[in-house]
PDB file of C-alpha atoms in Angstrom:
ATOM      1  CA  MET A   1    -137.627  60.042  90.701  1.00 48.00           C
ATOM      2  CA  ALA A   2    -139.743  60.730  87.892  1.00 64.00           C
ATOM      3  CA  LEU A   3    -142.190  58.475  85.898  1.00 84.00           C
ATOM      4  CA  GLN A   4    -142.613  58.289  82.403  1.00 90.00           C
ATOM      5  CA  GLN A   5    -145.946  59.172  81.087  1.00 92.00           C
ATOM      6  CA  ARG A   6    -148.128  58.901  78.017  1.00 94.00           C
ATOM      7  CA  ASP A   7    -151.507  58.160  76.698  1.00 95.00           C
ATOM      8  CA  PHE A   8    -153.118  54.883  75.354  1.00 95.00           C
ATOM      9  CA  VAL A   9    -155.831  55.489  73.115  1.00 96.00           C
ATOM     10  CA  LEU A  10    -158.543  53.235  73.085  1.00 96.00           C
ATOM     11  CA  ASP A  11    -162.077  53.543  71.372  1.00 95.00           C
ATOM     12  CA  GLY A  12    -161.551  57.280  71.465  1.00 95.00           C
ATOM     13  CA  ASP A  13    -160.661  57.403  75.003  1.00 96.00           C
ATOM     14  CA  ASN A  14    -157.193  58.897  76.181  1.00 97.00           C
ATOM     15  CA  PHE A  15    -155.900  56.691  79.329  1.00 98.00           C
ATOM     16  CA  THR A  16    -152.839  57.819  81.364  1.00 97.00           C
ATOM     17  CA  HIS A  17    -150.350  55.067  81.119  1.00 97.00           C
ATOM     18  CA  HIS A  18    -147.634  55.406  83.565  1.00 96.00           C
ATOM     19  CA  TYR A  19    -144.254  53.194  83.544  1.00 94.00           C
ATOM     20  CA  LEU A  20    -140.717  53.284  84.731  1.00 92.00           C
ATOM     21  CA  CYS A  21    -138.071  52.356  81.797  1.00 86.00           C
ATOM     22  CA  ASN A  22    -138.274  51.830  78.040  1.00 78.00           C
ATOM     23  CA  TYR A  23    -136.797  48.712  76.351  1.00 63.00           C
ATOM     24  CA  LYS A  24    -133.675  49.315  75.029  1.00 56.00           C
ATOM     25  CA  PRO A  25    -132.321  48.689  71.515  1.00 43.00           C
ATOM     26  CA  TYR A  26    -129.157  47.117  70.819  1.00 43.00           C
ATOM     27  CA  PHE A  27    -126.935  49.746  70.139  1.00 45.00           C
ATOM     28  CA  GLU A  28    -127.362  51.059  73.506  1.00 50.00           C
ATOM     29  CA  GLY A  29    -125.279  48.503  75.408  1.00 49.00           C
ATOM     30  CA  VAL A  30    -125.806  45.508  77.640  1.00 55.00           C
ATOM     31  CA  ASP A  31    -129.728  45.461  78.233  1.00 69.00           C
ATOM     32  CA  ARG A  32    -129.612  44.105  81.961  1.00 77.00           C
ATOM     33  CA  LEU A  33    -133.385  45.626  82.836  1.00 82.00           C
ATOM     34  CA  SER A  34    -134.748  43.463  80.049  1.00 78.00           C
ATOM     35  CA  TYR A  35    -133.743  40.372  81.827  1.00 79.00           C
ATOM     36  CA  SER A  36    -134.663  41.602  85.287  1.00 86.00           C
ATOM     37  CA  LEU A  37    -137.966  41.927  83.884  1.00 85.00           C
ATOM     38  CA  ILE A  38    -138.095  38.235  83.068  1.00 81.00           C
ATOM     39  CA  ARG A  39    -136.861  37.301  86.310  1.00 88.00           C
ATOM     40  CA  PHE A  40    -139.523  39.247  87.890  1.00 92.00           C
ATOM     41  CA  LYS A  41    -141.871  37.322  85.757  1.00 89.00           C
ATOM     42  CA  LYS A  42    -140.143  34.230  87.417  1.00 90.00           C
ATOM     43  CA  SER A  43    -140.850  35.156  90.847  1.00 94.00           C
ATOM     44  CA  GLU A  44    -136.576  35.893  91.553  1.00 93.00           C
ATOM     45  CA  THR A  45    -136.933  37.822  95.093  1.00 95.00           C
ATOM     46  CA  ILE A  46    -133.998  40.521  93.967  1.00 95.00           C
ATOM     47  CA  ASP A  47    -136.023  41.572  91.280  1.00 95.00           C
ATOM     48  CA  VAL A  48    -139.318  41.376  92.484  1.00 97.00           C
ATOM     49  CA  ARG A  49    -138.000  43.674  95.475  1.00 97.00           C
ATOM     50  CA  ALA A  50    -136.397  46.184  93.296  1.00 96.00           C
ATOM     51  CA  TRP A  51    -139.159  46.627  91.173  1.00 96.00           C
ATOM     52  CA  THR A  52    -141.514  46.865  93.679  1.00 98.00           C
ATOM     53  CA  ASP A  53    -139.862  49.148  95.967  1.00 97.00           C
ATOM     54  CA  CYS A  54    -139.087  51.259  92.521  1.00 96.00           C
ATOM     55  CA  SER A  55    -142.813  51.561  91.579  1.00 97.00           C
ATOM     56  CA  VAL A  56    -144.137  52.377  95.102  1.00 97.00           C
ATOM     57  CA  GLU A  57    -141.408  55.106  95.501  1.00 95.00           C
ATOM     58  CA  ALA A  58    -142.703  56.774  92.454  1.00 95.00           C
ATOM     59  CA  LEU A  59    -146.233  56.176  92.268  1.00 96.00           C
ATOM     60  CA  LYS A  60    -146.801  57.488  95.823  1.00 92.00           C
ATOM     61  CA  ARG A  61    -145.881  61.116  94.622  1.00 90.00           C
ATOM     62  CA  ILE A  62    -149.080  60.650  92.365  1.00 93.00           C
ATOM     63  CA  HIS A  63    -152.430  61.857  93.334  1.00 92.00           C
ATOM     64  CA  PHE A  64    -155.278  59.197  93.298  1.00 94.00           C
ATOM     65  CA  ARG A  65    -158.685  59.219  94.344  1.00 93.00           C
ATOM     66  CA  THR A  66    -159.914  57.944  97.531  1.00 93.00           C
ATOM     67  CA  SER A  67    -161.456  54.580  96.952  1.00 93.00           C
ATOM     68  CA  THR A  68    -159.251  53.844  93.817  1.00 97.00           C
ATOM     69  CA  ALA A  69    -159.284  50.052  93.033  1.00 98.00           C
ATOM     70  CA  VAL A  70    -155.831  48.358  91.774  1.00 98.00           C
ATOM     71  CA  LEU A  71    -156.297  45.553  89.888  1.00 98.00           C
ATOM     72  CA  ARG A  72    -153.983  43.238  87.675  1.00 98.00           C
ATOM     73  CA  SER A  73    -154.107  41.607  84.433  1.00 95.00           C
ATOM     74  CA  LEU A  74    -154.575  37.727  84.638  1.00 95.00           C
ATOM     75  CA  HIS A  75    -151.862  35.312  83.419  1.00 90.00           C
ATOM     76  CA  SER A  76    -152.362  33.120  80.119  1.00 87.00           C
ATOM     77  CA  SER A  77    -153.489  30.137  82.154  1.00 88.00           C
ATOM     78  CA  GLU A  78    -155.400  32.092  84.892  1.00 92.00           C
ATOM     79  CA  GLU A  79    -159.533  32.661  85.323  1.00 93.00           C
ATOM     80  CA  LYS A  80    -159.469  34.222  88.191  1.00 93.00           C
ATOM     81  CA  VAL A  81    -156.778  35.338  90.853  1.00 93.00           C
ATOM     82  CA  GLY A  82    -155.756  32.301  93.183  1.00 85.00           C
ATOM     83  CA  ALA A  83    -155.682  32.103  96.857  1.00 82.00           C
ATOM     84  CA  GLY A  84    -152.450  33.595  98.601  1.00 86.00           C
ATOM     85  CA  LEU A  85    -151.676  36.572  96.275  1.00 90.00           C
ATOM     86  CA  THR A  86    -148.314  35.488  96.114  1.00 92.00           C
ATOM     87  CA  SER A  87    -147.710  36.172  92.167  1.00 95.00           C
ATOM     88  CA  PRO A  88    -145.138  38.922  91.333  1.00 97.00           C
ATOM     89  CA  LEU A  89    -148.154  40.887  90.069  1.00 97.00           C
ATOM     90  CA  ASP A  90    -149.933  40.501  93.509  1.00 98.00           C
ATOM     91  CA  ILE A  91    -146.900  41.368  95.419  1.00 98.00           C
ATOM     92  CA  LEU A  92    -146.477  44.683  92.980  1.00 98.00           C
ATOM     93  CA  GLY A  93    -150.278  45.030  92.703  1.00 98.00           C
ATOM     94  CA  LEU A  94    -150.608  44.876  96.939  1.00 98.00           C
ATOM     95  CA  ALA A  95    -148.078  47.343  97.791  1.00 98.00           C
ATOM     96  CA  ILE A  96    -148.882  49.921  95.330  1.00 98.00           C
ATOM     97  CA  ALA A  97    -152.662  49.796  96.414  1.00 98.00           C
ATOM     98  CA  SER A  98    -151.083  50.696 100.182  1.00 97.00           C
ATOM     99  CA  ALA A  99    -148.860  53.409  98.700  1.00 96.00           C
ATOM    100  CA  ILE A 100    -151.885  55.061  96.878  1.00 96.00           C
ATOM    101  CA  ASP A 101    -153.954  54.374 100.140  1.00 96.00           C
ATOM    102  CA  GLY A 102    -156.249  52.337  97.703  1.00 97.00           C
ATOM    103  CA  GLN A 103    -157.479  48.905  97.404  1.00 97.00           C
ATOM    104  CA  TYR A 104    -156.112  45.676  95.782  1.00 98.00           C
ATOM    105  CA  LEU A 105    -159.213  43.941  94.273  1.00 97.00           C
ATOM    106  CA  PRO A 106    -158.090  41.487  91.510  1.00 97.00           C
ATOM    107  CA  HIS A 107    -160.541  39.541  92.038  1.00 96.00           C
ATOM    108  CA  LEU A 108    -162.887  41.767  90.413  1.00 98.00           C
ATOM    109  CA  LEU A 109    -161.600  40.600  87.076  1.00 97.00           C
ATOM    110  CA  ARG A 110    -162.063  37.233  85.325  1.00 96.00           C
ATOM    111  CA  LYS A 111    -161.618  35.397  82.152  1.00 96.00           C
ATOM    112  CA  ASN A 112    -163.805  33.355  80.680  1.00 94.00           C
ATOM    113  CA  LYS A 113    -161.378  30.646  79.504  1.00 91.00           C
ATOM    114  CA  VAL A 114    -157.593  29.863  79.953  1.00 89.00           C
ATOM    115  CA  ILE A 115    -155.711  30.841  76.764  1.00 87.00           C
ATOM    116  CA  PRO A 116    -152.311  29.967  75.704  1.00 78.00           C
ATOM    117  CA  PRO A 117    -149.456  31.951  76.102  1.00 78.00           C
ATOM    118  CA  LEU A 118    -149.316  35.097  73.874  1.00 75.00           C
ATOM    119  CA  LYS A 119    -145.699  34.913  73.141  1.00 69.00           C
ATOM    120  CA  GLY A 120    -145.543  33.839  69.537  1.00 66.00           C
ATOM    121  CA  LEU A 121    -149.020  34.976  68.374  1.00 73.00           C
ATOM    122  CA  LYS A 122    -149.072  38.071  65.881  1.00 78.00           C
ATOM    123  CA  LEU A 123    -150.761  40.914  66.730  1.00 81.00           C
ATOM    124  CA  GLU A 124    -153.870  40.244  64.986  1.00 85.00           C
ATOM    125  CA  ALA A 125    -154.311  36.726  66.538  1.00 85.00           C
ATOM    126  CA  ARG A 126    -153.825  38.440  70.066  1.00 85.00           C
ATOM    127  CA  GLU A 127    -156.224  40.846  69.410  1.00 88.00           C
ATOM    128  CA  LYS A 128    -159.147  38.097  68.064  1.00 89.00           C
ATOM    129  CA  LEU A 129    -157.729  35.387  71.582  1.00 88.00           C
ATOM    130  CA  MET A 130    -158.467  38.776  73.761  1.00 90.00           C
ATOM    131  CA  LYS A 131    -161.571  40.287  72.294  1.00 92.00           C
ATOM    132  CA  ASN A 132    -164.405  39.522  75.202  1.00 93.00           C
ATOM    133  CA  LEU A 133    -162.229  37.549  77.383  1.00 95.00           C
ATOM    134  CA  TYR A 134    -162.250  39.461  80.578  1.00 97.00           C
ATOM    135  CA  ASP A 135    -165.354  40.061  82.779  1.00 97.00           C
ATOM    136  CA  PHE A 136    -165.585  42.922  85.507  1.00 98.00           C
ATOM    137  CA  GLU A 137    -167.651  42.879  88.420  1.00 96.00           C
ATOM    138  CA  LYS A 138    -168.053  46.174  90.553  1.00 93.00           C
ATOM    139  CA  GLU A 139    -168.040  45.643  94.511  1.00 92.00           C
ATOM    140  CA  GLY A 140    -168.184  48.567  96.670  1.00 93.00           C
ATOM    141  CA  THR A 141    -167.450  51.921  96.093  1.00 94.00           C
ATOM    142  CA  ILE A 142    -164.796  52.673  93.534  1.00 97.00           C
ATOM    143  CA  ASN A 143    -164.052  55.830  92.279  1.00 97.00           C
ATOM    144  CA  SER A 144    -161.094  55.195  89.606  1.00 98.00           C
ATOM    145  CA  ILE A 145    -159.274  52.259  88.888  1.00 98.00           C
ATOM    146  CA  LEU A 146    -155.606  51.284  88.203  1.00 99.00           C
ATOM    147  CA  ILE A 147    -154.552  48.623  86.145  1.00 99.00           C
ATOM    148  CA  VAL A 148    -151.179  46.708  86.734  1.00 98.00           C
ATOM    149  CA  ASP A 149    -149.174  44.678  84.643  1.00 97.00           C
ATOM    150  CA  ASP A 150    -145.473  44.022  84.232  1.00 93.00           C
ATOM    151  CA  ILE A 151    -144.470  44.894  80.337  1.00 88.00           C
ATOM    152  CA  PHE A 152    -146.659  47.070  78.093  1.00 90.00           C
ATOM    153  CA  THR A 153    -146.076  45.627  74.342  1.00 82.00           C
ATOM    154  CA  SER A 154    -149.120  45.741  72.118  1.00 83.00           C
ATOM    155  CA  GLY A 155    -151.501  47.100  74.328  1.00 91.00           C
ATOM    156  CA  THR A 156    -154.202  43.986  73.591  1.00 92.00           C
ATOM    157  CA  THR A 157    -154.155  42.766  77.137  1.00 94.00           C
ATOM    158  CA  MET A 158    -154.900  46.275  78.547  1.00 96.00           C
ATOM    159  CA  ALA A 159    -157.243  46.816  75.999  1.00 96.00           C
ATOM    160  CA  ALA A 160    -159.664  43.857  77.091  1.00 97.00           C
ATOM    161  CA  ILE A 161    -159.457  44.781  80.825  1.00 98.00           C
ATOM    162  CA  ILE A 162    -160.575  48.435  79.827  1.00 98.00           C
ATOM    163  CA  ARG A 163    -163.312  47.170  77.898  1.00 98.00           C
ATOM    164  CA  ALA A 164    -164.725  45.041  80.234  1.00 98.00           C
ATOM    165  CA  ILE A 165    -164.463  47.565  83.101  1.00 98.00           C
ATOM    166  CA  ARG A 166    -166.322  50.030  81.163  1.00 97.00           C
ATOM    167  CA  LYS A 167    -169.205  47.764  80.718  1.00 96.00           C
ATOM    168  CA  ARG A 168    -169.897  48.452  84.528  1.00 96.00           C
ATOM    169  CA  LEU A 169    -168.159  51.713  85.470  1.00 96.00           C
ATOM    170  CA  SER A 170    -167.417  54.863  83.585  1.00 95.00           C
ATOM    171  CA  CYS A 171    -164.939  56.049  86.567  1.00 96.00           C
ATOM    172  CA  PRO A 172    -161.332  57.169  85.038  1.00 97.00           C
ATOM    173  CA  ILE A 173    -158.748  54.341  84.249  1.00 98.00           C
ATOM    174  CA  SER A 174    -155.102  54.573  84.622  1.00 98.00           C
ATOM    175  CA  LEU A 175    -152.238  52.103  84.308  1.00 98.00           C
ATOM    176  CA  PHE A 176    -149.268  51.297  85.308  1.00 98.00           C
ATOM    177  CA  THR A 177    -146.546  49.338  83.883  1.00 96.00           C
ATOM    178  CA  LEU A 178    -142.944  48.374  85.036  1.00 94.00           C
ATOM    179  CA  ALA A 179    -141.430  48.773  81.266  1.00 90.00           C
ATOM    180  CA  ALA A 180    -142.957  49.609  77.795  1.00 87.00           C
ATOM    181  CA  THR A 181    -141.916  49.502  73.886  1.00 74.00           C
ATOM    182  CA  ASP A 182    -141.172  53.471  72.817  1.00 62.00           C
ATOM    183  CA  GLN A 183    -144.252  53.707  70.853  1.00 52.00           C
ATOM    184  CA  ALA A 184    -147.646  53.503  71.828  1.00 44.00           C
ATOM    185  CA  SER A 185    -148.769  51.636  68.247  1.00 42.00           C
ATOM    186  CA  ASN A 186    -146.166  48.693  68.471  1.00 43.00           C
ATOM    187  CA  LYS A 187    -147.090  47.619  65.183  1.00 44.00           C
ATOM    188  CA  GLU A 188    -143.813  48.408  63.088  1.00 41.00           C
ATOM    189  CA  ARG A 189    -141.311  48.424  65.807  1.00 46.00           C
ATOM    190  CA  THR A 190    -138.780  45.824  65.982  1.00 46.00           C
ATOM    191  CA  LEU A 191    -136.735  45.657  69.123  1.00 45.00           C
ATOM    192  CA  SER A 192    -133.644  43.682  69.881  1.00 47.00           C
ATOM    193  CA  GLY A 193    -131.079  43.509  72.757  1.00 46.00           C
ATOM    194  CA  VAL A 194    -128.488  41.772  74.471  1.00 45.00           C
ATOM    195  CA  GLY A 195    -130.632  40.080  76.741  1.00 48.00           C
ATOM    196  CA  TYR A 196    -134.020  39.553  74.383  1.00 51.00           C
ATOM    197  CA  SER A 197    -135.244  40.239  70.811  1.00 54.00           C
ATOM    198  CA  TRP A 198    -139.054  41.213  70.932  1.00 52.00           C
ATOM    199  CA  LYS A 199    -141.153  41.874  67.609  1.00 54.00           C
ATOM    200  CA  PRO A 200    -144.672  43.274  67.580  1.00 51.00           C
ATOM    201  CA  GLU A 201    -146.102  40.073  65.583  1.00 52.00           C
ATOM    202  CA  GLN A 202    -144.638  37.450  67.866  1.00 51.00           C
ATOM    203  CA  GLY A 203    -143.534  38.927  71.447  1.00 53.00           C
ATOM    204  CA  TRP A 204    -140.647  37.711  73.086  1.00 52.00           C
ATOM    205  CA  ILE A 205    -138.034  35.714  70.889  1.00 51.00           C
ATOM    206  CA  GLN A 206    -134.931  34.849  73.080  1.00 52.00           C
ATOM    207  CA  VAL A 207    -133.678  35.738  76.466  1.00 50.00           C
ATOM    208  CA  GLN A 208    -129.818  35.210  77.510  1.00 55.00           C
ATOM    209  CA  GLU A 209    -128.264  36.906  80.880  1.00 59.00           C
ATOM    210  CA  PRO A 210    -125.924  39.670  80.032  1.00 58.00           C
ATOM    211  CA  ASP A 211    -122.276  39.572  80.828  1.00 57.00           C
ATOM    212  CA  GLU A 212    -122.592  41.733  84.148  1.00 57.00           C
ATOM    213  CA  PRO A 213    -125.575  40.684  86.018  1.00 65.00           C
ATOM    214  CA  TYR A 214    -126.428  42.516  89.660  1.00 73.00           C
ATOM    215  CA  TYR A 215    -126.322  40.612  92.864  1.00 77.00           C
ATOM    216  CA  ARG A 216    -128.608  42.838  95.506  1.00 90.00           C
ATOM    217  CA  VAL A 217    -131.629  44.531  95.446  1.00 93.00           C
ATOM    218  CA  ALA A 218    -129.825  47.963  95.811  1.00 93.00           C
ATOM    219  CA  ASP A 219    -127.969  47.415  92.770  1.00 90.00           C
ATOM    220  CA  LEU A 220    -130.870  46.599  90.466  1.00 90.00           C
ATOM    221  CA  LYS A 221    -133.187  49.491  91.940  1.00 91.00           C
ATOM    222  CA  LYS A 222    -129.847  51.838  91.228  1.00 89.00           C
ATOM    223  CA  LEU A 223    -130.203  50.216  87.324  1.00 84.00           C
ATOM    224  CA  ILE A 224    -133.834  51.146  87.224  1.00 86.00           C
ATOM    225  CA  GLU A 225    -133.933  54.504  88.847  1.00 84.00           C
ATOM    226  CA  GLU A 226    -131.028  55.726  86.570  1.00 80.00           C
ATOM    227  CA  ASP A 227    -132.802  54.505  83.208  1.00 70.00           C
ATOM    228  CA  PHE A 228    -135.706  56.828  84.150  1.00 62.00           C
ATOM    229  CA  GLN A 229    -134.122  59.900  85.728  1.00 55.00           C
TER     230      GLN A 229
END
């Protein structure tokens, strides 16, 4: 199992971005993975377990510095991480932190306001909404940071988080997402699949269940692993 990797360029710096799979265009066939990513967002048990297991297995083979802090993006309706750490991203972040001997510290990130969902917003509107939205508070010893999210599309969320961190820390920052569009800029590429349609200006347009769903964690893990082997 091998992670995919590329650089996310922001303000003249390169940040390593690891991810498991790409979105698939229509001509590649039934896209069960894009459907599964939406199920992950909705906390469906099979999908959360499968994506988390695959992420852990891949990331534990990468060397991370001691005292690596694992953070996650905040949902549009969140100003800070809630109690319990039961969201899909919390489950993912906790598992990753344990696998790399890091610390899951999502409370270090806050937003100064609740925002509407980014879905449906054009790229320029997203960037304006995300500007100076995040705040970061340093706590304890942090030698590096890994930011976790489910899907990388335009990069506006990651950019906002990185800029907030950079106001406080200059340590190495890397990114991990379950999936990513196949171009880092995402300014011209339009993707459409059997289970979804996504445009850079608008985000997710529709999601439909594909004809051949999966029923077990092992089945979905096999689909994910086959996508990036």
